[in-house]
Amino acid sequence: MEYLCNCCPRMCGVVRGDTGQGFCGMGADPVIARAALHFDEEPVISGKTGSGTVFFSGCSLHCVFCQNFPISHEGFGRKVPASALREIYLDLIGQGAGNINLVNPTHFAEPILQSLQGGLPVPVVWNTGGYERVETLRRFEGLVQVYLPDLKYRRKDAAARYSGAPDYFERASEALVEMLRQTGPVEIGEDGRMLRGVLVRHLVLPGRSEESMEILDWIHDNLPGAWVSLMAQYVPMGEVEGVDQLSRRLRKREYERVVEHMLALGLEDGFVQELGSAEEKYIPPFDLTGVPECFT
């Protein structure tokens, strides 16, 4: 498999084949670090039987505080042929997965698009950092039922310093509007799991409560019918030493201020966390579970 890649806002324009020279560092075939049932997503995603999560390696952002650092920055994982993706999805569904949760899929849009042709018997979740091209998302209309994007930053300085993407908000805001256009308002099934819709995640960062409130303002004004997951699980990881206040944990009052603002805006459809949830136990082990060895 070989193709010219402009799938993310980096617009690298490189040919991806056995190896890749673009920002994500990945070749054409997917690289996967884990494919397993996951029970620690939001309840409407995990449900009672788990979410069938497929963790893709590489990334178009490279956030300094990334909690999946070994796979996003260091590329840990196993290469599989694009034709194997659908087999992995069906195996997870056979284990009881109520959806297929594609974690950080953007830079593998081409093989994933092939793998979803014909649809799946469960909803497909596009679990993304939010840094997307609208043109790429439009190719997935009707194939993805649930969008689970981050909205990390409102200000260019933070986006540039923490993720090397000063255009983050511009691209992410366009992308989230497109996601909502495709899915419409959130729909919940009889089992309490999300069938369609957009659930926007925002991780509150130390020292940036004001920016978090600006993000909630934008969601309130621009994404009617979307839900919000306001996360308190920040743990200093990755390359945060000396980067603003990222080397410390989030303070209780910082998070409480953002929660209060969220409720004042009437954003009551969604989730908040206890501050004590900031534990590394929520990071799954990236040990190649569910990635068959025969694909090496």
Short mmCIF file of C-alpha atoms in Angstrom, two decimals:
data_model
loop_
_atom_site.label_atom_id
_atom_site.label_comp_id
_atom_site.label_asym_id
_atom_site.label_seq_id
_atom_site.Cartn_x
_atom_site.Cartn_y
_atom_site.Cartn_z
CA MET A 1 0.00 0.00 0.00
CA GLU A 2 1.31 3.45 -0.89
CA TYR A 3 -0.36 6.85 -1.01
CA LEU A 4 0.23 10.61 -0.94
CA CYS A 5 -0.80 11.84 2.51
CA ASN A 6 -2.55 15.12 3.29
CA CYS A 7 -5.09 13.64 5.70
CA CYS A 8 -4.38 15.92 8.69
CA PRO A 9 -3.85 19.71 8.95
CA ARG A 10 -0.08 19.26 8.75
CA MET A 11 -0.60 18.68 5.00
CA CYS A 12 2.80 16.98 4.71
CA GLY A 13 2.22 15.93 1.10
CA VAL A 14 4.61 12.95 1.43
CA VAL A 15 4.30 9.51 -0.10
CA ARG A 16 3.66 6.97 2.64
CA GLY A 17 4.79 3.44 1.91
CA ASP A 18 6.88 1.00 3.96
CA THR A 19 8.07 4.02 5.95
CA GLY A 20 6.85 7.59 6.33
CA GLN A 21 8.62 10.94 6.28
CA GLY A 22 5.65 13.00 7.40
CA PHE A 23 5.05 14.62 10.79
CA CYS A 24 3.47 11.46 12.28
CA GLY A 25 6.44 9.33 11.25
CA MET A 26 4.22 6.47 10.13
CA GLY A 27 4.20 4.48 6.91
CA ALA A 28 1.10 3.52 4.95
CA ASP A 29 0.03 0.45 6.93
CA PRO A 30 -1.55 0.91 10.37
CA VAL A 31 0.59 0.44 13.47
CA ILE A 32 -1.41 -0.73 16.49
CA ALA A 33 -0.30 -0.90 20.14
CA ARG A 34 -3.41 -2.49 21.62
CA ALA A 35 -6.84 -3.79 20.55
CA ALA A 36 -8.99 -4.77 23.52
CA LEU A 37 -12.16 -4.14 25.48
CA HIS A 38 -11.87 -0.93 27.50
CA PHE A 39 -14.09 -0.09 30.47
CA ASP A 40 -12.73 3.29 31.59
CA GLU A 41 -14.21 5.56 28.93
CA GLU A 42 -17.30 7.66 29.66
CA PRO A 43 -20.25 5.39 30.59
CA VAL A 44 -22.04 6.15 27.32
CA ILE A 45 -18.97 4.87 25.46
CA SER A 46 -17.87 1.88 27.56
CA GLY A 47 -21.33 0.69 28.53
CA LYS A 48 -21.50 -2.54 30.52
CA THR A 49 -19.70 -4.76 28.03
CA GLY A 50 -16.77 -2.50 27.15
CA SER A 51 -15.67 -0.44 24.21
CA GLY A 52 -13.66 -2.18 21.49
CA THR A 53 -10.65 0.12 21.49
CA VAL A 54 -7.97 0.05 18.80
CA PHE A 55 -4.98 2.21 19.78
CA PHE A 56 -3.08 3.49 16.75
CA SER A 57 0.58 4.52 17.06
CA GLY A 58 2.04 7.81 15.86
CA CYS A 59 0.26 11.15 16.03
CA SER A 60 -0.23 14.43 14.20
CA LEU A 61 0.09 16.51 17.39
CA HIS A 62 2.87 15.25 19.71
CA CYS A 63 1.58 17.04 22.81
CA VAL A 64 4.32 17.48 25.43
CA PHE A 65 2.00 16.16 28.16
CA CYS A 66 0.65 13.16 26.22
CA GLN A 67 -0.47 10.30 28.47
CA ASN A 68 0.03 7.80 25.65
CA PHE A 69 3.63 8.93 25.06
CA PRO A 70 5.15 5.52 24.17
CA ILE A 71 2.80 5.09 21.23
CA SER A 72 2.19 8.69 20.14
CA HIS A 73 5.79 9.94 20.26
CA GLU A 74 7.92 6.81 20.23
CA GLY A 75 5.83 4.80 17.78
CA PHE A 76 5.59 1.61 19.80
CA GLY A 77 3.27 -0.88 18.15
CA ARG A 78 3.01 -3.58 15.53
CA LYS A 79 2.40 -2.97 11.85
CA VAL A 80 -0.61 -4.75 10.37
CA PRO A 81 -1.84 -4.83 6.80
CA ALA A 82 -4.85 -2.63 6.12
CA SER A 83 -6.83 -5.75 5.21
CA ALA A 84 -6.46 -7.01 8.80
CA LEU A 85 -8.22 -4.07 10.44
CA ARG A 86 -11.72 -5.37 9.85
CA GLU A 87 -10.78 -8.77 11.31
CA ILE A 88 -9.61 -7.01 14.47
CA TYR A 89 -12.90 -5.09 14.72
CA LEU A 90 -14.98 -8.25 14.29
CA ASP A 91 -12.93 -10.08 16.92
CA LEU A 92 -13.62 -7.28 19.43
CA ILE A 93 -17.33 -7.36 18.60
CA GLY A 94 -17.24 -11.11 19.21
CA GLN A 95 -15.81 -10.39 22.68
CA GLY A 96 -18.85 -8.23 23.45
CA ALA A 97 -17.71 -4.76 22.38
CA GLY A 98 -20.69 -2.42 22.05
CA ASN A 99 -18.78 -0.19 19.64
CA ILE A 100 -15.48 0.02 17.80
CA ASN A 101 -13.42 2.84 19.29
CA LEU A 102 -10.67 4.07 16.96
CA VAL A 103 -8.17 5.89 19.18
CA ASN A 104 -6.02 8.49 17.42
CA PRO A 105 -7.01 7.33 13.94
CA THR A 106 -6.51 10.47 11.84
CA HIS A 107 -3.12 9.74 10.27
CA PHE A 108 -4.33 6.29 9.22
CA ALA A 109 -7.49 7.62 7.59
CA GLU A 110 -6.81 5.87 4.27
CA PRO A 111 -6.63 2.25 5.50
CA ILE A 112 -9.36 2.86 8.08
CA LEU A 113 -11.67 4.15 5.37
CA GLN A 114 -11.19 0.88 3.49
CA SER A 115 -11.81 -1.17 6.63
CA LEU A 116 -15.19 0.47 7.33
CA GLN A 117 -16.71 -0.05 3.90
CA GLY A 118 -20.02 -1.86 4.24
CA GLY A 119 -20.43 -0.70 7.84
CA LEU A 120 -20.25 -2.60 11.11
CA PRO A 121 -23.02 -4.04 13.32
CA VAL A 122 -22.08 -1.64 16.15
CA PRO A 123 -21.38 2.13 16.20
CA VAL A 124 -17.93 3.34 15.18
CA VAL A 125 -16.31 5.90 17.49
CA TRP A 126 -13.74 8.36 16.05
CA ASN A 127 -11.64 9.10 19.16
CA THR A 128 -9.39 12.00 18.22
CA GLY A 129 -7.27 14.87 19.49
CA GLY A 130 -9.49 17.19 17.47
CA TYR A 131 -6.79 18.29 15.01
CA GLU A 132 -8.61 17.30 11.82
CA ARG A 133 -9.22 18.39 8.24
CA VAL A 134 -12.89 18.80 7.37
CA GLU A 135 -12.15 17.31 3.96
CA THR A 136 -10.95 14.08 5.59
CA LEU A 137 -13.90 13.86 7.97
CA ARG A 138 -16.38 14.20 5.11
CA ARG A 139 -15.07 10.96 3.65
CA PHE A 140 -16.29 9.16 6.78
CA GLU A 141 -19.86 10.47 6.73
CA GLY A 142 -22.20 7.54 7.31
CA LEU A 143 -19.34 5.27 8.38
CA VAL A 144 -18.67 6.93 11.78
CA GLN A 145 -21.63 7.31 14.11
CA VAL A 146 -19.98 8.77 17.23
CA TYR A 147 -17.29 11.45 17.33
CA LEU A 148 -15.23 11.68 20.53
CA PRO A 149 -12.89 14.65 19.93
CA ASP A 150 -10.71 16.59 22.30
CA LEU A 151 -10.92 20.36 22.28
CA LYS A 152 -7.58 21.07 23.89
CA TYR A 153 -6.89 24.78 23.39
CA ARG A 154 -8.57 28.08 22.62
CA ARG A 155 -5.40 30.18 22.49
CA LYS A 156 -2.63 29.99 19.90
CA ASP A 157 0.18 30.34 22.42
CA ALA A 158 -0.80 27.20 24.30
CA ALA A 159 -1.43 25.22 21.12
CA ALA A 160 1.96 26.23 19.73
CA ARG A 161 3.91 25.64 22.93
CA TYR A 162 2.29 22.37 23.98
CA SER A 163 1.50 20.74 20.62
CA GLY A 164 3.42 22.64 17.96
CA ALA A 165 0.13 23.51 16.28
CA PRO A 166 -0.69 27.23 16.49
CA ASP A 167 -3.65 26.64 14.15
CA TYR A 168 -5.12 24.02 16.48
CA PHE A 169 -8.28 25.87 17.49
CA GLU A 170 -8.99 27.05 13.96
CA ARG A 171 -8.79 23.51 12.60
CA ALA A 172 -10.46 21.82 15.57
CA SER A 173 -13.40 24.21 15.72
CA GLU A 174 -14.11 23.65 12.01
CA ALA A 175 -13.82 19.91 12.53
CA LEU A 176 -16.19 19.75 15.49
CA VAL A 177 -18.86 21.69 13.62
CA GLU A 178 -18.52 19.20 10.77
CA MET A 179 -18.77 16.26 13.16
CA LEU A 180 -22.02 17.59 14.59
CA ARG A 181 -23.38 18.23 11.11
CA GLN A 182 -22.81 14.57 10.29
CA THR A 183 -24.29 13.03 13.43
CA GLY A 184 -26.87 15.48 14.72
CA PRO A 185 -27.66 15.63 18.47
CA VAL A 186 -26.65 12.82 20.80
CA GLU A 187 -28.81 9.69 20.68
CA ILE A 188 -28.63 7.17 23.54
CA GLY A 189 -29.72 3.55 23.13
CA GLU A 190 -31.78 1.48 25.54
CA ASP A 191 -28.60 0.12 27.10
CA GLY A 192 -27.39 3.66 27.90
CA ARG A 193 -24.70 3.65 25.24
CA MET A 194 -24.29 6.43 22.68
CA LEU A 195 -25.62 5.49 19.25
CA ARG A 196 -24.88 8.77 17.48
CA GLY A 197 -23.58 12.19 18.27
CA VAL A 198 -20.58 14.23 19.43
CA LEU A 199 -19.06 14.02 22.91
CA VAL A 200 -16.40 16.72 23.32
CA ARG A 201 -13.60 16.03 25.77
CA HIS A 202 -11.63 18.78 27.44
CA LEU A 203 -8.74 18.11 29.82
CA VAL A 204 -8.28 20.97 32.27
CA LEU A 205 -4.57 21.81 32.46
CA PRO A 206 -2.74 23.30 35.46
CA GLY A 207 -2.74 27.08 35.34
CA ARG A 208 -5.16 27.32 32.41
CA SER A 209 -8.63 27.44 33.98
CA GLU A 210 -9.49 30.67 32.17
CA GLU A 211 -8.77 29.09 28.81
CA SER A 212 -10.89 26.08 29.77
CA MET A 213 -13.82 28.39 30.46
CA GLU A 214 -13.33 30.06 27.07
CA ILE A 215 -13.52 26.61 25.47
CA LEU A 216 -16.79 25.88 27.26
CA ASP A 217 -18.16 29.23 26.05
CA TRP A 218 -17.37 28.24 22.47
CA ILE A 219 -18.97 24.81 22.84
CA HIS A 220 -22.10 26.40 24.30
CA ASP A 221 -22.38 28.86 21.43
CA ASN A 222 -21.47 26.57 18.53
CA LEU A 223 -22.30 22.93 19.27
CA PRO A 224 -25.98 22.62 20.23
CA GLY A 225 -26.81 19.00 20.89
CA ALA A 226 -23.25 17.92 21.69
CA TRP A 227 -22.27 16.57 25.10
CA VAL A 228 -19.20 17.57 27.13
CA SER A 229 -16.75 15.50 29.16
CA LEU A 230 -14.75 17.78 31.46
CA MET A 231 -11.70 15.84 32.59
CA ALA A 232 -9.62 16.28 35.75
CA GLN A 233 -7.26 13.38 35.13
CA TYR A 234 -4.16 15.38 34.24
CA VAL A 235 -0.96 13.65 35.37
CA PRO A 236 2.47 15.19 34.61
CA MET A 237 3.94 12.88 31.99
CA GLY A 238 5.90 13.08 28.77
CA GLU A 239 8.17 16.12 28.34
CA VAL A 240 6.59 18.69 30.67
CA GLU A 241 9.57 19.55 32.85
CA GLY A 242 10.00 23.33 32.76
CA VAL A 243 6.96 23.90 30.56
CA ASP A 244 4.81 26.52 32.33
CA GLN A 245 2.88 24.82 35.17
CA LEU A 246 2.54 21.41 33.51
CA SER A 247 5.00 19.70 35.85
CA ARG A 248 2.47 19.85 38.70
CA ARG A 249 -0.94 18.30 39.18
CA LEU A 250 -4.21 20.11 38.75
CA ARG A 251 -5.45 21.86 41.89
CA LYS A 252 -8.93 21.21 43.22
CA ARG A 253 -10.03 24.84 43.00
CA GLU A 254 -8.80 25.15 39.41
CA TYR A 255 -11.06 22.33 38.31
CA GLU A 256 -13.99 23.44 40.48
CA ARG A 257 -13.98 26.88 38.83
CA VAL A 258 -14.32 25.29 35.41
CA VAL A 259 -17.09 22.94 36.57
CA GLU A 260 -19.00 25.89 38.04
CA HIS A 261 -18.70 27.74 34.74
CA MET A 262 -19.88 24.70 32.83
CA LEU A 263 -23.00 24.43 34.97
CA ALA A 264 -23.65 28.18 34.77
CA LEU A 265 -23.70 27.86 30.99
CA GLY A 266 -26.28 25.11 31.25
CA LEU A 267 -23.96 22.45 29.79
CA GLU A 268 -25.52 19.69 31.84
CA ASP A 269 -25.40 16.89 29.25
CA GLY A 270 -22.10 15.19 29.85
CA PHE A 271 -19.62 14.24 32.52
CA VAL A 272 -17.31 15.66 35.19
CA GLN A 273 -14.70 13.80 37.22
CA GLU A 274 -13.58 13.60 40.79
CA LEU A 275 -10.15 15.19 41.08
CA GLY A 276 -8.86 11.95 42.60
CA SER A 277 -9.38 10.30 39.22
CA ALA A 278 -6.01 11.69 38.12
CA GLU A 279 -4.35 8.32 38.27
CA GLU A 280 -2.14 6.48 35.81
CA LYS A 281 -4.37 3.41 36.19
CA TYR A 282 -6.62 4.89 33.51
CA ILE A 283 -3.82 4.52 30.98
CA PRO A 284 -4.12 1.04 29.44
CA PRO A 285 -1.04 -1.14 29.06
CA PHE A 286 0.37 -0.86 25.57
CA ASP A 287 1.48 -4.46 25.27
CA LEU A 288 0.21 -5.50 21.81
CA THR A 289 -2.85 -7.19 23.28
CA GLY A 290 -5.20 -8.12 20.45
CA VAL A 291 -2.65 -7.48 17.70
CA PRO A 292 -1.95 -10.93 16.18
CA GLU A 293 1.69 -11.85 15.80
CA CYS A 294 1.07 -13.35 12.36
CA PHE A 295 0.83 -9.79 10.99
CA THR A 296 4.47 -8.90 11.71
#
